[in-house]
Amino acid sequence: MPARHVLPDERFTRLRLGCEHVRTARRRPVINPATGAAFASVPVAGPEHLDAAVAAARAAFPAWRALSWDARQARLEDLAGSMQRARDELADLLTLEQGKPRHSAAADEVDYAIGWLREVVTRRLTDEVLEDTPRHRVEKSCVPLGVAGLIVPWNFPLCLAVWKLAPALITGNTAILKPSPHTPLTALRLAELAEGILPPGVLTVLTGDDELGRWMVEHPGIAKISFTGSVATGRKVMAGAAATLKRVTLELGGNDPAIVLPDADIDAVVPRLFWGAFGNSGQWCVGIKRLYVHDDIYPRLLAALADYARGVQMGDGMDPASQLGPLQNAGQHARVLGLLADCSARGFRFALGGGAGPGPGYFVPPAIVDNPPDDSRVVREEAFGPLLPVLRYRDFDDVVRRANDTEYGLGASVWGRDLALARALAGRLEAGTVWINEVYVHGVDFPFGGHKLSGLGVEHGAEGLAAYADVRVFMSSR
Ligand code: NAD
């Protein structure tokens, strides 16, 4: 590993807890997924650090909420400006800790996060008059909750952190952000950038193990948990939040179907389908995870998809030629290899790939499975890796039934030229977001959330802002 890809020991040695900078007794290594080797280490917060962070966040809350929206917006725009100046460093850290290509996906994620922060802070929750008669007036307003606990996974560490902290802070809450133990560095850098811009305690970043998340969920000083991660952990979050009746937003996993209509323009859709399924090496909550292709075009589309994939270069994200990076961690790597082995053991045909990539990093080249049975693991489970089952269908009612035959309901998409048919099918898909001839499109004003096991509540849009507030109604007789 080139020396420039190892962080000096004195980097990221302390947590900022209010006005204090504190060393922890334990540290944990950060692994570069392209090499499988540690290149940095970060503090591991214990319960005492969480207590101090909560105390600082609670102390900062009254003054932060008392600021005008415009004043909070100005501070958060300063933070966005500071991120902009640190853009290249953030992108380097993101690639080293997450694996995604530095010059495309990592740079894009940093730019996207900065742009998102700038946009969200211009939005407002406004008071409403619900009744105004000569005898009676009723007004509704939204009040911040207090301390928001923000827990994010490792696939989009910076983007998902900003998706949470921007609405939490602009609505007047203070926040404690817990990045994934696998990808703590961009969040710690964000905390450094916020120093001197946000008052102490307004935004605290705590790094540590998974149990830090559990302590946050159970902490009586935290009013809300916004969690993005797996269904299994989401269940624990909901159960753990019950004792303190925390507000909870859960953005969980998906097994998103994409349906390709018989009239689809194969040349036009194949690149979009490929990146829809394999972007971020398949580690995308709303990635295409089951691709249903009409019988009439199945062989041609399958061949074109495999051909396109052969031209995509996988490698160390720091290499400018890399278009796809490794899987992010050893556990995810093992999980995807297990699914590939299950496909091989059951005799499914791979139209592409099917094996592990070169070590010691966590590489798996794109794999496409040719029409496996609906009850196979590769169809039923969320792979969260570069492994796509392509499935034949003939009948539209049948494909809708098969697409909906899952406990998940995060996203779905329909691809084809007959927009009326596409819209009719889209209207029958059970998912929080259904795209037509696109995928992955999000916007600060578009509510995003999962149906069924894919989540609870939404992020973004007016509903996403309101999720960081309680409603208060004022009534008066005249
Ligand atoms: P994960 O559930 O293992 O971990 C997510 C976060 O929860 C991490 O920060 C982890 O440390 C923390 N955590 C672990 N145990 C906890 C506990 N008991 N209480 C509180 N927090 C705890 O998920 P992951 O493997 O990091 O991420 C992959 C999953 O995330 C996939 O299922 C993917 O689909 C999902 N995801 C969903 C969205 C979405 O918006 N719906 C976005 C990205 C990823």
PDB file of C-alpha atoms in Angstrom, residues 335-435:
ATOM      1  CA  ARG A 335     -22.099 -12.756   2.363  1.00  0.00           C
ATOM      2  CA  VAL A 336     -22.025 -12.085  -1.395  1.00  0.00           C
ATOM      3  CA  LEU A 337     -19.604 -14.978  -1.981  1.00  0.00           C
ATOM      4  CA  GLY A 338     -22.027 -17.181  -0.023  1.00  0.00           C
ATOM      5  CA  LEU A 339     -24.885 -16.218  -2.330  1.00  0.00           C
ATOM      6  CA  LEU A 340     -22.715 -16.898  -5.389  1.00  0.00           C
ATOM      7  CA  ALA A 341     -21.805 -20.317  -3.968  1.00  0.00           C
ATOM      8  CA  ASP A 342     -25.474 -21.075  -3.391  1.00  0.00           C
ATOM      9  CA  CYS A 343     -26.222 -20.230  -7.044  1.00  0.00           C
ATOM     10  CA  SER A 344     -23.401 -22.532  -8.205  1.00  0.00           C
ATOM     11  CA  ALA A 345     -24.471 -25.342  -5.881  1.00  0.00           C
ATOM     12  CA  ARG A 346     -28.010 -25.160  -7.242  1.00  0.00           C
ATOM     13  CA  GLY A 347     -26.730 -25.279 -10.831  1.00  0.00           C
ATOM     14  CA  PHE A 348     -27.915 -21.839 -11.895  1.00  0.00           C
ATOM     15  CA  ARG A 349     -26.307 -20.453 -15.048  1.00  0.00           C
ATOM     16  CA  PHE A 350     -24.209 -17.310 -14.753  1.00  0.00           C
ATOM     17  CA  ALA A 351     -24.491 -15.047 -17.785  1.00  0.00           C
ATOM     18  CA  LEU A 352     -21.482 -13.253 -16.311  1.00  0.00           C
ATOM     19  CA  GLY A 353     -19.076 -13.709 -13.409  1.00  0.00           C
ATOM     20  CA  GLY A 354     -19.869 -15.989 -10.521  1.00  0.00           C
ATOM     21  CA  GLY A 355     -16.571 -16.049  -8.643  1.00  0.00           C
ATOM     22  CA  ALA A 356     -14.500 -13.973  -6.254  1.00  0.00           C
ATOM     23  CA  GLY A 357     -12.236 -11.187  -7.467  1.00  0.00           C
ATOM     24  CA  PRO A 358      -8.539 -10.796  -6.786  1.00  0.00           C
ATOM     25  CA  GLY A 359      -7.495 -10.472  -3.120  1.00  0.00           C
ATOM     26  CA  PRO A 360      -6.488  -9.284  -0.633  1.00  0.00           C
ATOM     27  CA  GLY A 361      -9.161  -6.585  -1.063  1.00  0.00           C
ATOM     28  CA  TYR A 362     -12.879  -7.394  -0.965  1.00  0.00           C
ATOM     29  CA  PHE A 363     -13.421  -7.558  -4.717  1.00  0.00           C
ATOM     30  CA  VAL A 364     -16.284  -9.385  -6.428  1.00  0.00           C
ATOM     31  CA  PRO A 365     -16.692  -8.851 -10.179  1.00  0.00           C
ATOM     32  CA  PRO A 366     -20.250  -8.236 -11.433  1.00  0.00           C
ATOM     33  CA  ALA A 367     -22.269 -11.443 -11.604  1.00  0.00           C
ATOM     34  CA  ILE A 368     -25.494 -11.949 -13.557  1.00  0.00           C
ATOM     35  CA  VAL A 369     -27.628 -15.026 -12.894  1.00  0.00           C
ATOM     36  CA  ASP A 370     -29.742 -16.257 -15.821  1.00  0.00           C
ATOM     37  CA  ASN A 371     -33.354 -16.799 -14.767  1.00  0.00           C
ATOM     38  CA  PRO A 372     -33.003 -18.485 -11.360  1.00  0.00           C
ATOM     39  CA  PRO A 373     -36.214 -19.766  -9.714  1.00  0.00           C
ATOM     40  CA  ASP A 374     -38.360 -17.297  -7.789  1.00  0.00           C
ATOM     41  CA  ASP A 375     -37.791 -19.146  -4.532  1.00  0.00           C
ATOM     42  CA  SER A 376     -33.983 -19.092  -4.753  1.00  0.00           C
ATOM     43  CA  ARG A 377     -31.962 -17.154  -2.217  1.00  0.00           C
ATOM     44  CA  VAL A 378     -30.522 -14.868  -4.885  1.00  0.00           C
ATOM     45  CA  VAL A 379     -34.070 -13.728  -5.716  1.00  0.00           C
ATOM     46  CA  ARG A 380     -35.531 -13.696  -2.201  1.00  0.00           C
ATOM     47  CA  GLU A 381     -32.665 -12.034  -0.319  1.00  0.00           C
ATOM     48  CA  GLU A 382     -31.115  -8.590  -0.548  1.00  0.00           C
ATOM     49  CA  ALA A 383     -27.604  -9.355  -1.818  1.00  0.00           C
ATOM     50  CA  PHE A 384     -26.324  -5.788  -1.362  1.00  0.00           C
ATOM     51  CA  GLY A 385     -23.503  -6.587  -3.743  1.00  0.00           C
ATOM     52  CA  PRO A 386     -22.693  -6.921  -7.455  1.00  0.00           C
ATOM     53  CA  LEU A 387     -24.965  -9.897  -8.028  1.00  0.00           C
ATOM     54  CA  LEU A 388     -28.115  -9.564 -10.141  1.00  0.00           C
ATOM     55  CA  PRO A 389     -30.762 -12.194 -10.921  1.00  0.00           C
ATOM     56  CA  VAL A 390     -32.381 -11.565 -14.327  1.00  0.00           C
ATOM     57  CA  LEU A 391     -35.812 -13.140 -14.552  1.00  0.00           C
ATOM     58  CA  ARG A 392     -38.090 -13.881 -17.513  1.00  0.00           C
ATOM     59  CA  TYR A 393     -41.754 -12.960 -17.601  1.00  0.00           C
ATOM     60  CA  ARG A 394     -44.501 -13.110 -20.198  1.00  0.00           C
ATOM     61  CA  ASP A 395     -47.638 -11.779 -18.492  1.00  0.00           C
ATOM     62  CA  PHE A 396     -47.952  -8.324 -16.897  1.00  0.00           C
ATOM     63  CA  ASP A 397     -50.260  -9.393 -14.074  1.00  0.00           C
ATOM     64  CA  ASP A 398     -47.878 -12.197 -13.259  1.00  0.00           C
ATOM     65  CA  VAL A 399     -44.790  -9.968 -13.187  1.00  0.00           C
ATOM     66  CA  VAL A 400     -46.514  -7.494 -10.874  1.00  0.00           C
ATOM     67  CA  ARG A 401     -47.398 -10.350  -8.539  1.00  0.00           C
ATOM     68  CA  ARG A 402     -43.804 -11.628  -8.586  1.00  0.00           C
ATOM     69  CA  ALA A 403     -42.320  -8.146  -8.128  1.00  0.00           C
ATOM     70  CA  ASN A 404     -44.548  -7.608  -5.070  1.00  0.00           C
ATOM     71  CA  ASP A 405     -43.869 -11.048  -3.638  1.00  0.00           C
ATOM     72  CA  THR A 406     -41.372  -9.788  -1.063  1.00  0.00           C
ATOM     73  CA  GLU A 407     -41.423  -8.469   2.455  1.00  0.00           C
ATOM     74  CA  TYR A 408     -39.499  -5.402   1.278  1.00  0.00           C
ATOM     75  CA  GLY A 409     -40.975  -2.304  -0.335  1.00  0.00           C
ATOM     76  CA  LEU A 410     -38.278   0.346  -0.726  1.00  0.00           C
ATOM     77  CA  GLY A 411     -38.070   1.139  -4.455  1.00  0.00           C
ATOM     78  CA  ALA A 412     -39.113  -0.280  -7.817  1.00  0.00           C
ATOM     79  CA  SER A 413     -38.804   0.737 -11.456  1.00  0.00           C
ATOM     80  CA  VAL A 414     -40.419   0.149 -14.840  1.00  0.00           C
ATOM     81  CA  TRP A 415     -38.541   0.582 -18.116  1.00  0.00           C
ATOM     82  CA  GLY A 416     -40.079   0.929 -21.608  1.00  0.00           C
ATOM     83  CA  ARG A 417     -41.452   3.224 -24.294  1.00  0.00           C
ATOM     84  CA  ASP A 418     -45.158   2.703 -23.602  1.00  0.00           C
ATOM     85  CA  LEU A 419     -45.455   5.244 -20.802  1.00  0.00           C
ATOM     86  CA  ALA A 420     -49.153   4.576 -20.214  1.00  0.00           C
ATOM     87  CA  LEU A 421     -48.455   0.893 -19.634  1.00  0.00           C
ATOM     88  CA  ALA A 422     -45.390   1.720 -17.526  1.00  0.00           C
ATOM     89  CA  ARG A 423     -47.437   4.082 -15.352  1.00  0.00           C
ATOM     90  CA  ALA A 424     -50.233   1.544 -14.967  1.00  0.00           C
ATOM     91  CA  LEU A 425     -47.785  -1.132 -13.794  1.00  0.00           C
ATOM     92  CA  ALA A 426     -45.927   1.357 -11.585  1.00  0.00           C
ATOM     93  CA  GLY A 427     -49.184   2.108  -9.813  1.00  0.00           C
ATOM     94  CA  ARG A 428     -49.481  -1.530  -8.801  1.00  0.00           C
ATOM     95  CA  LEU A 429     -45.981  -1.892  -7.318  1.00  0.00           C
ATOM     96  CA  GLU A 430     -45.690  -1.937  -3.541  1.00  0.00           C
ATOM     97  CA  ALA A 431     -42.829   0.461  -2.831  1.00  0.00           C
ATOM     98  CA  GLY A 432     -42.138   3.887  -1.375  1.00  0.00           C
ATOM     99  CA  THR A 433     -40.630   5.157  -4.626  1.00  0.00           C
ATOM    100  CA  VAL A 434     -41.436   3.867  -8.104  1.00  0.00           C
ATOM    101  CA  TRP A 435     -39.357   5.240 -10.970  1.00  0.00           C
TER     102      TRP A 435
END
